[in-house]
Amino acid sequence: PKQALSSEVDDIRQSTNPHEGVIRRIGEKLRTPRAQPDSQTDRQPASQTASQPHLLVVTMAAVQSFLECKRKFTARSDRVKSLEFHPREPWLLAALYNGHVYIWNYNTQSLAKDIEVTNFPVRAARFVARKEWVITGADDMKIRAHNYNTLESVVAFEAHQDYIRSLAVHPTQPYVISSSDDMLIKLWDWEKNWANTQIFEGHNHYVMMVVFNPKDTNTFASASLDHTIKVWGLGSATPYFTLEGHEQGVNCVSYYHGGERPYLVSGGDDRSVRVWDYQNKSCVQVLTGHTHNVSSVEFHPTLPVLLSGGEDGSVRLWNSSTYRLITTLHYRMERIWTMTCMKTSNKIAIGYDEGAVLIKMGSEEPAVSMDRTGKIVWSKHNEIKLLNVKYASGAEEDGEKLPLPPKDLGNCEMYPNKLIHNSNGRFVVAQGDGEYVIYTSLKWRNKAFGRGLEFVWAKGTGDYAVLESKSKIKMYKNFKEEHVFRPNFTAEGIHTGELLGIRSQEFICFYDWDSGMLIHQIDVSAKSVIWSDSGELVTIASEDAFYILRYHRDSILERVAAGEQPTEEGFENAFTLEHRFEEKVRTGSWVGACFVYTSASNRLNYVVGQELVTIAHLDRQQYLLGYLPKTNRVYLIDKSLAVCSYTLHLSIVNYQTAVLNSQLDLAASILPEIPLESRNRIARFLEAQDYKEEALKVATDPDLRFELAVQLNHLQEAFEIAKGADSEQKWHTLSDLAIQQGRFGLAQKCMFHAEDLGGLLLLYASTGHANALGKLAERAHQRGKHNLAFAGYLLLQRLDDCLEILLSTNRIPEAAFFARTYLPSQVSRVVTLWKQDLQTKNKTAAESLADPAEYPNLFPDFDLALKAERFWNDNKKPLLASSFTESVASLDRDLIEEVRAMEAAGELTLSDRVVAEPGPADEIDAAPAAAVAPADTEPLPEQTRHKAEPPASPAPIQSSAPVSPVSVSSASPASPAPAQPASPVRQEAPLAVPLTPVTPAASVATSPTPQTPQPSSPAAQSTVEPLQPSSPASLSVPAAEPLIPTTPPTPTPAPTPSTPTPLQDGPVPSTPVPPFVQADAHPLFAAASPLTVSSASTVTATPEAPLPTVSQLGFDLEPTDLSSQFDAD
């Protein structure tokens, strides 16, 4: 049949001989053969302008009598005189007639490097991978070496007296041999500074090519236009022998790579290709067919193919065993000058007048088969080798190459492209060249043979089927022909299994092995069909996906027994589609109900039900050999015949199958058989099936167990896991979840372990944990986290500590403003330090700073500010945060004006103590040890967190008249209003710009009528009642009262309180320093929760201000303080 391939290849014609197919080009333009070996066309630059270079890849798979060609891309360039593949990189080296050397990346289909060597033609270029060099020989008679990474020149020297035709690099020694039109061959040693260590003389015409013998690297062959091929040794100046037979000059020579035949091949101007036995020194075969000079010949290193290219523009592929012509290829790129083959692949590069072509021949999948006992049979050329995996150590790692010693089994009469064991492993079929031969697997003796395009085994020992032609299939039973089957469509291939599969290009039909009855037709373009051992499941792989189907065998047998006849498409509902996966399968096999396969993306996967699991990511293209239950390993092989294995326990497969079938009891019984190192894989599988509780029980990896515990909201279990892992990320994750669920005690523990001081600051401030907040601020200060320390001290009104932080961190200007606003008694000290600091930088600026002690005229009412500071410290008291709404009016008072009025009335009474901000001991007792404990310590017992009862409110200051509304200046140490634009400053004396008081922000009117103050005795404060275990917790706060009474209180008898139980922890003071805090300006402080009461107490409140219960708040805190919750968790 004729098949259109491309515009480059017009048609394919296949002869009746299945071994011969010819690709012909219609309208072939033949060039005039050169009159002399050194024709002017070869010596002159190309007249045409080289077009932009790109590559053409044609994939050719000569599968018996069927040839498939796909054009990929074309490389257009100047005339290509030499080609070579890099041994490791995806590079193709091309020496061009225009003096350049190109390095093509055939994977990306782009030009990787361009080396401008000379203005003369470069006829030879070779890689020296161990030195990262490209060496070249050109018509300027020089040899050059360039680093192909940096493109820098390494060396250049004149090597010959005429054109350099060829170069060859020794595979292990630092040697390069060159041949030239001066009829000499020279040996160069680059470790001796490119010394010419030997000259080989003997040819009497141009020496066109030299090549090392791959089986004996101390010998090499040369081809010359004197009609001869000579074989030389590195230690001899004269040739070992000369091969004569060509009628004209010899242009090329190449060695056979296989070990069984000492052959070399040559091509010459007599248009012939000759195969030589260099041991017998005789010509074995003469191949003719080229219509012009043969310029390049190659034995393929892995395929039984001999290639020849000539100036007629054709590439001829010959069978290297039978020497029959397989194919002739034509590409419209004029004359062929060079060819090269990749040693580890089926790629072939061809150099033309107008560029280069890259060809990939056949499949790179090795001819290999493994039986059920682990015996592997593989072929290299026609040599058959045996490996046995039982000789592996048994302790191999996944993906590690197995050191298996090969054993020679014998030879095959043809080059096999497939080896297949039968069901019991007693026989192996070798298939190739349109023939098949059946051998015994142990002795490798011929059992049967025949012609056929494809061969498949049936269930029986000697049962098989052969696709003899595309319309004829022969069935054999016990090695004897049983019957002939002729499908009513063109058969492209056959497949074995429970049913015989025959595929066309558009569908596949399944037939009964015995009766030949059509069971079902499936409309899918199948590439391979793989059945499970039970015959119930089958995988059909197409070009870009694969399908898993279930075959209803029992149903079909019943329908056949009932006399039902199949339709044109077989029996309806014979198959049901289980799953479809969008992935290309390279090779596959069933292991029970599990389908194991290698993908085109180089992954080893298996499918159980609808779950796809990746066993390993492969670093190279590998092919599946099979699975051995004894070793619980899957075996693979690559194109270099290296065998490796990966673990796959059958118990895992059975467990997953039971889970997918919802047979959890069966799965639980299988679980003890699964090794511990595989439990995490099982846990991942259970998680994917939404069995997370079971996955948590199975998992052994701490990270996975933590992840599952978090997903299941088992925070306490996650906490125990995190303690073992001690991962900061885990602690952060767990603390965030605990906060979201209101489990503050657990959150506190996690933050301790994570050293999350910022989170603890937010937690303690939000929950009113004053003791812990103070210790946290101290710890942050010790650790150098000054922002956190400053915020903590400020929330606790430890203003002296805030000031010291600013000074210790050299923030002296900020400290001066802070002291001017909150601690006027410290202003002189801070200004002195500021001046000292500025003296080293700017003396003028230092002298301009004013100290209120020296320039009181610049600081109006500064003496009142000092008194107000003392007055504030004498009369302040902490209140619960819940009283904020009732006490918010106190923030708008002007203490300076109050002090001024009380001083004028003679009612101001101040203590004699030095003005200083009280430390934490003045307000709260010692903080719990847990607040400053290292991250890996536990909090102290509950009894260490008790403190004394909060101090009573100070006695009210009598005032004979109500205070009139006044403006509040932010320059006051106790001004509650936020800062506003500065007022004009008097300019006498040194400028005191940084310390100038700020203008009043607002005026707040107070009531002109006297008010009855609330009692200020301790009895008027919140009382703590014992909490009955059966009663729900209740939280309440006292009625609002002014921070500092503005009118004399009316004495009232205090109610008789019950015996109070002190709070477990002091609250964060809800009465802020007036200039700093406002309810709308500091939401964190305003949001401070009153949840700081003892678990054995309750707080009674007036009915006017009820609070929600703990359950209404939605937290998991019991009516207790944070410390006891810490222990409870």
GROMACS .gro file of C-alpha atoms in nm, residues 19 260-261 304 319-324 379-384 409-419 428-440 443-450:
model
   48
   19HIS     CA    1   1.202  -0.723   0.384
  260GLU     CA    2   3.090  -1.174   1.672
  261ARG     CA    3   3.216  -1.047   1.336
  304PRO     CA    4   2.136  -0.475   1.245
  319ASN     CA    5   2.035  -0.553   0.667
  320SER     CA    6   2.377  -0.609   0.822
  321SER     CA    7   2.316  -0.981   0.849
  322THR     CA    8   2.158  -1.065   0.513
  323TYR     CA    9   2.281  -0.755   0.326
  324ARG     CA   10   1.941  -0.711   0.172
  379SER     CA   11   1.947  -0.987   2.299
  380LYS     CA   12   2.216  -0.764   2.165
  381HIS     CA   13   2.230  -0.793   1.791
  382ASN     CA   14   2.173  -1.166   1.750
  383GLU     CA   15   2.350  -1.267   2.072
  384ILE     CA   16   2.118  -1.401   2.347
  409LEU     CA   17   2.257  -1.873   2.585
  410GLY     CA   18   2.343  -1.876   2.217
  411ASN     CA   19   2.264  -1.692   1.897
  412CYS     CA   20   1.952  -1.619   1.704
  413GLU     CA   21   1.915  -1.676   1.330
  414MET     CA   22   1.780  -1.322   1.286
  415TYR     CA   23   1.804  -0.994   1.464
  416PRO     CA   24   1.512  -1.011   1.714
  417ASN     CA   25   1.316  -0.699   1.794
  418LYS     CA   26   1.098  -0.889   2.044
  419LEU     CA   27   1.153  -1.172   2.291
  428VAL     CA   28   1.076  -1.804   2.428
  429VAL     CA   29   0.985  -1.668   2.088
  430ALA     CA   30   1.225  -1.442   1.899
  431GLN     CA   31   1.050  -1.220   1.649
  432GLY     CA   32   1.198  -0.999   1.379
  433ASP     CA   33   1.254  -0.950   1.006
  434GLY     CA   34   0.904  -1.084   0.937
  435GLU     CA   35   0.992  -1.418   1.095
  436TYR     CA   36   0.963  -1.587   1.431
  437VAL     CA   37   1.159  -1.869   1.594
  438ILE     CA   38   1.050  -2.050   1.910
  439TYR     CA   39   1.333  -2.165   2.143
  440THR     CA   40   1.344  -2.358   2.466
  443LYS     CA   41   1.900  -2.475   2.637
  444TRP     CA   42   1.802  -2.228   2.366
  445ARG     CA   43   1.711  -2.499   2.118
  446ASN     CA   44   1.493  -2.440   1.816
  447LYS     CA   45   1.140  -2.568   1.867
  448ALA     CA   46   0.944  -2.412   1.579
  449PHE     CA   47   0.969  -2.128   1.331
  450GLY     CA   48   0.769  -1.955   1.062
   0.00000   0.00000   0.00000
